[in-house]
Amino acid sequence: MSDPQPDFRERYGGAALVTGASAGIGETFCHALAERKMDLVLVARRKGKLNELAEELARKHEIRVDVIAQDLGTSDGPALVKKAVDELDIDIGLLVNNAGYGTHGDFVEQDVEREAAMVDLNCRAPLVLTHLFLPRMVTRGKGGLIFTASMAGFQPTPYLACYGATKAFDLMLAESLWAELKGSGIDVLALCPGVTPTEFQEIANVKSLGPAIAMTTREEVVEAALAAFGKKPTVVPGVVNKVLNLSVRFGSRARVAQMSGYFAKPRDGADD
């Protein structure tokens, strides 16, 4: 981890709310923001894991940490989170829209309800949460929004078709808000990691999605995000990933789609 930035609490004017906080990149965001002395609101479905993390962070960093156990994929999930935050009397200065999941395999073999639920969690939830928490930031004249998108959002993603489409939505939403809110005192960032070991691979039933040299750790991803926050609209963690991302701009979309499909296609023995 890099040296903590003690101005985060003052810079954003309130606590940080992190969705998908119980594991993976979300949990790593919680540790990094706690090091920067930000109070936290942890949101995910698994209350037990959230409580354990909250106790650890509060004790170690002497900050306030609240837990909201809520499924954001439900139609009223985001509104229930906002209601809980209001009842806790917490001002949110930084919203980390991180919760999400993916599926992997032939599109025709995917369960339509699970795909639709992915759109609700990956797209609808961050959209609604941003609508709910952004007005207060605008009134205050300071705040921050981080959207966990993906390198998958930059190009077509065969065998990850719905997931890639949801991450393109998150990427475009974040970059649009970055431009729209520029000069308002509100920082906006689209975080676009490549392959990073998290529960995503287990849930999506993925064993490999590209060369190991492009792999980044959760800590590298989060540190890249916080270093870029307030300086640029988008960050792709990892030198190799930056090169790979730039390379897609020089090929036709048809060729890029074919190459993306080559790396993402399930191999015999690689996925069940």
Coordinates of C-alpha atoms in Angstrom, one line a residue:
M1 CA 0.0 0.0 0.0
S2 CA 1.1 3.6 -0.7
D3 CA 1.2 6.2 2.1
P4 CA -2.3 7.1 3.3
Q5 CA -3.7 10.4 2.1
P6 CA -5.1 12.1 5.3
D7 CA -7.2 14.7 3.4
F8 CA -9.8 12.2 2.1
R9 CA -12.3 12.8 4.9
E10 CA -12.1 16.6 4.3
R11 CA -11.8 16.3 0.6
Y12 CA -15.1 14.5 0.2
G13 CA -17.0 15.8 3.1
G14 CA -18.5 12.6 4.5
A15 CA -18.3 8.9 4.9
A16 CA -17.6 6.4 2.1
L17 CA -20.3 4.0 1.1
V18 CA -18.9 0.9 -0.6
T19 CA -21.1 -1.6 -2.3
G20 CA -20.0 -5.2 -2.8
A21 CA -17.9 -4.6 0.4
S22 CA -17.8 -8.2 1.7
A23 CA -15.1 -9.5 -0.6
G24 CA -12.8 -8.8 -3.5
I25 CA -12.1 -5.3 -4.8
G26 CA -14.9 -3.9 -2.6
E27 CA -13.3 -5.2 0.6
T28 CA -9.9 -3.9 -0.5
F29 CA -11.5 -0.5 -1.1
C30 CA -12.7 -0.6 2.5
H31 CA -9.2 -1.3 3.9
A32 CA -7.6 1.4 1.8
L33 CA -10.2 4.1 2.7
A34 CA -10.1 3.1 6.3
E35 CA -6.3 3.7 6.2
R36 CA -7.2 7.2 5.0
K37 CA -9.4 7.7 8.1
M38 CA -12.7 7.7 6.2
D39 CA -15.8 6.5 8.1
L40 CA -17.4 3.7 6.2
V41 CA -20.8 2.3 5.3
L42 CA -20.4 -1.3 4.1
V43 CA -23.1 -2.7 1.8
A44 CA -23.5 -6.3 0.6
R45 CA -25.8 -9.2 1.1
R46 CA -23.7 -11.2 3.6
K47 CA -24.2 -9.6 7.0
G48 CA -21.9 -11.9 8.8
K49 CA -18.9 -11.1 6.7
L50 CA -19.8 -7.4 6.8
N51 CA -19.9 -7.4 10.6
E52 CA -16.5 -9.1 10.8
L53 CA -14.9 -6.6 8.4
A54 CA -16.6 -3.7 10.2
E55 CA -15.3 -4.7 13.6
E56 CA -11.8 -5.2 12.3
L57 CA -11.7 -1.8 10.5
A58 CA -13.2 0.1 13.4
R59 CA -10.8 -1.3 15.9
K60 CA -7.7 -1.0 13.8
H61 CA -8.3 2.5 12.4
E62 CA -10.5 4.1 15.1
I63 CA -13.2 5.1 12.6
R64 CA -17.0 4.7 12.5
V65 CA -18.1 1.7 10.4
D66 CA -21.7 0.9 9.7
V67 CA -23.2 -2.2 8.0
I68 CA -26.2 -2.4 5.7
A69 CA -27.0 -5.9 4.6
Q70 CA -29.0 -5.5 1.4
D71 CA -29.3 -7.2 -2.0
L72 CA -28.9 -4.3 -4.5
G73 CA -30.2 -6.5 -7.3
T74 CA -33.7 -6.1 -6.1
S75 CA -36.0 -3.3 -7.4
D76 CA -36.1 -1.5 -4.1
G77 CA -32.6 -2.4 -2.9
P78 CA -30.9 1.0 -3.6
A79 CA -33.8 2.9 -2.0
L80 CA -33.6 0.7 1.1
V81 CA -29.9 1.5 1.4
K82 CA -30.6 5.2 1.2
K83 CA -33.3 4.9 3.8
A84 CA -30.9 3.0 6.1
V85 CA -28.2 5.7 5.6
D86 CA -30.7 8.4 6.5
E87 CA -31.8 6.5 9.6
L88 CA -28.2 6.2 10.7
D89 CA -27.8 10.0 10.2
I90 CA -24.7 9.6 8.0
D91 CA -23.6 12.0 5.3
I92 CA -22.1 10.2 2.3
G93 CA -19.2 12.0 0.7
L94 CA -17.9 9.2 -1.5
L95 CA -19.9 6.5 -3.3
V96 CA -18.0 3.4 -4.5
N97 CA -20.3 1.6 -6.9
N98 CA -18.5 -1.7 -6.9
A99 CA -21.1 -4.5 -6.5
G100 CA -21.5 -6.8 -9.5
Y101 CA -21.0 -10.2 -11.0
G102 CA -20.7 -11.9 -14.3
T103 CA -21.5 -15.1 -16.3
H104 CA -19.3 -16.9 -18.7
G105 CA -20.1 -19.2 -21.7
D106 CA -22.2 -19.3 -24.8
F107 CA -25.0 -16.7 -24.7
V108 CA -27.7 -19.1 -25.7
E109 CA -26.8 -21.4 -22.8
Q110 CA -27.1 -18.7 -20.1
D111 CA -30.1 -18.5 -17.8
V112 CA -32.1 -15.4 -18.9
E113 CA -33.2 -14.6 -15.4
R114 CA -29.6 -14.6 -14.1
E115 CA -28.5 -12.4 -17.0
A116 CA -31.4 -9.9 -16.4
A117 CA -30.5 -9.9 -12.7
M118 CA -26.9 -9.1 -13.7
V119 CA -28.1 -6.0 -15.5
D120 CA -30.1 -5.0 -12.4
L121 CA -27.1 -5.3 -10.1
N122 CA -24.3 -4.1 -12.5
C123 CA -26.2 -1.2 -14.1
R124 CA -29.5 -0.3 -12.4
A125 CA -28.1 -0.3 -8.9
P126 CA -25.2 2.1 -9.5
L127 CA -27.5 4.3 -11.6
V128 CA -30.1 4.6 -8.9
L129 CA -27.7 4.9 -6.0
T130 CA -25.9 7.7 -7.8
H131 CA -29.2 9.5 -8.3
L132 CA -30.0 9.1 -4.6
F133 CA -26.6 10.3 -3.2
L134 CA -25.3 12.8 -5.8
P135 CA -27.8 15.7 -5.1
R136 CA -26.4 16.1 -1.6
M137 CA -22.8 16.2 -3.0
V138 CA -23.8 18.8 -5.5
T139 CA -25.4 21.0 -2.8
R140 CA -22.4 20.6 -0.6
G141 CA -19.9 21.3 -3.4
K142 CA -17.7 18.3 -2.8
G143 CA -18.0 14.6 -3.1
G144 CA -16.8 11.6 -5.1
L145 CA -18.1 8.7 -7.3
I146 CA -16.2 5.6 -8.2
F147 CA -17.6 3.1 -10.7
T148 CA -16.0 -0.3 -10.9
A149 CA -16.2 -1.0 -14.6
S150 CA -13.8 -3.3 -16.5
M151 CA -11.5 -3.6 -19.4
A152 CA -14.4 -5.7 -20.8
G153 CA -16.3 -2.4 -21.2
F154 CA -14.0 -1.1 -24.0
Q155 CA -14.7 -3.8 -26.6
P156 CA -17.1 -6.6 -27.6
T157 CA -16.8 -9.6 -25.2
P158 CA -18.0 -12.8 -26.7
Y159 CA -18.7 -15.5 -24.1
L160 CA -19.0 -12.6 -21.6
A161 CA -21.6 -10.8 -23.7
C162 CA -24.0 -9.5 -21.0
Y163 CA -21.2 -8.8 -18.5
G164 CA -19.2 -6.8 -21.0
A165 CA -22.3 -4.9 -22.0
T166 CA -23.0 -4.0 -18.3
K167 CA -19.5 -2.8 -17.8
A168 CA -19.7 -0.6 -21.0
F169 CA -22.7 1.0 -19.4
D170 CA -20.8 1.7 -16.2
L171 CA -17.8 3.0 -18.1
M172 CA -19.9 5.4 -20.2
L173 CA -22.0 6.5 -17.2
A174 CA -18.9 7.3 -15.2
E175 CA -17.1 9.2 -18.0
S176 CA -20.2 11.2 -18.8
L177 CA -20.7 12.2 -15.2
W178 CA -17.0 13.1 -15.0
A179 CA -17.4 15.6 -17.8
E180 CA -20.8 16.8 -16.6
L181 CA -19.6 17.4 -13.0
K182 CA -16.2 18.8 -13.9
G183 CA -15.6 22.0 -11.8
S184 CA -18.3 21.1 -9.3
G185 CA -16.0 19.8 -6.6
I186 CA -17.1 16.2 -7.3
D187 CA -14.5 13.7 -8.5
V188 CA -15.7 10.9 -10.8
L189 CA -13.7 7.8 -11.8
A190 CA -14.3 4.8 -14.0
L191 CA -12.1 2.0 -12.7
C192 CA -11.4 -0.6 -15.4
P193 CA -9.4 -3.5 -14.1
G194 CA -8.3 -6.5 -16.1
V195 CA -8.1 -10.0 -14.7
T196 CA -7.9 -9.7 -11.0
P197 CA -8.4 -12.7 -8.6
T198 CA -11.7 -12.2 -6.8
E199 CA -14.9 -14.1 -6.3
F200 CA -15.9 -13.0 -9.8
Q201 CA -14.1 -16.0 -11.4
E202 CA -15.8 -18.5 -9.1
I203 CA -19.2 -17.0 -9.6
A204 CA -18.8 -16.7 -13.4
N205 CA -17.2 -20.1 -13.6
V206 CA -14.0 -18.8 -15.2
K207 CA -10.6 -20.4 -14.9
S208 CA -8.6 -18.1 -17.2
L209 CA -9.4 -15.1 -19.3
G210 CA -6.0 -14.1 -20.7
P211 CA -2.2 -14.1 -20.2
A212 CA -1.0 -14.4 -16.6
I213 CA 1.4 -11.4 -17.2
A214 CA -1.7 -9.2 -17.4
M215 CA -2.9 -10.2 -13.9
T216 CA -3.3 -7.5 -11.2
T217 CA -3.9 -7.9 -7.5
R218 CA -6.8 -6.3 -5.7
E219 CA -4.4 -4.0 -3.9
E220 CA -2.8 -2.8 -7.1
V221 CA -6.3 -2.1 -8.6
V222 CA -7.5 -0.1 -5.6
E223 CA -4.3 1.8 -5.2
A224 CA -4.3 2.7 -8.9
A225 CA -7.9 3.9 -8.5
L226 CA -7.2 6.1 -5.5
A227 CA -4.1 7.5 -7.1
A228 CA -6.0 8.5 -10.3
F229 CA -9.1 9.8 -8.4
G230 CA -9.6 13.4 -9.1
K231 CA -6.9 13.5 -11.8
K232 CA -8.5 11.6 -14.7
P233 CA -11.9 10.1 -15.7
T234 CA -10.7 6.6 -16.3
V235 CA -7.9 4.3 -15.0
V236 CA -6.8 0.9 -16.3
P237 CA -4.5 -0.7 -13.6
G238 CA -1.3 -2.4 -14.8
V239 CA 1.2 -1.6 -17.5
V240 CA 0.3 -4.7 -19.6
N241 CA -3.4 -3.9 -19.3
K242 CA -2.8 -0.4 -20.5
V243 CA -1.0 -1.6 -23.5
L244 CA -3.7 -4.2 -24.3
N245 CA -6.4 -1.6 -23.9
L246 CA -4.6 0.8 -26.3
S247 CA -4.2 -2.0 -28.8
V248 CA -7.9 -2.4 -29.3
R249 CA -8.1 1.1 -30.8
F250 CA -6.0 0.1 -33.8
G251 CA -8.1 -2.8 -35.0
S252 CA -11.5 -3.0 -36.6
R253 CA -14.3 -3.8 -34.2
A254 CA -14.9 -7.1 -36.0
R255 CA -11.2 -8.1 -35.5
V256 CA -11.3 -7.0 -31.9
A257 CA -14.4 -9.0 -31.2
Q258 CA -12.8 -12.1 -32.7
M259 CA -9.6 -11.7 -30.7
S260 CA -11.6 -11.0 -27.5
G261 CA -13.6 -14.2 -28.2
Y262 CA -10.5 -16.2 -28.7
F263 CA -9.2 -15.4 -25.2
A264 CA -12.6 -15.7 -23.5
K265 CA -13.9 -18.9 -25.2
P266 CA -14.3 -21.7 -22.7
R267 CA -11.8 -24.5 -23.3
D268 CA -12.4 -28.2 -22.8
G269 CA -11.5 -28.8 -19.2
A270 CA -11.2 -25.1 -18.4
D271 CA -14.8 -24.5 -17.5
D272 CA -17.6 -26.8 -16.4

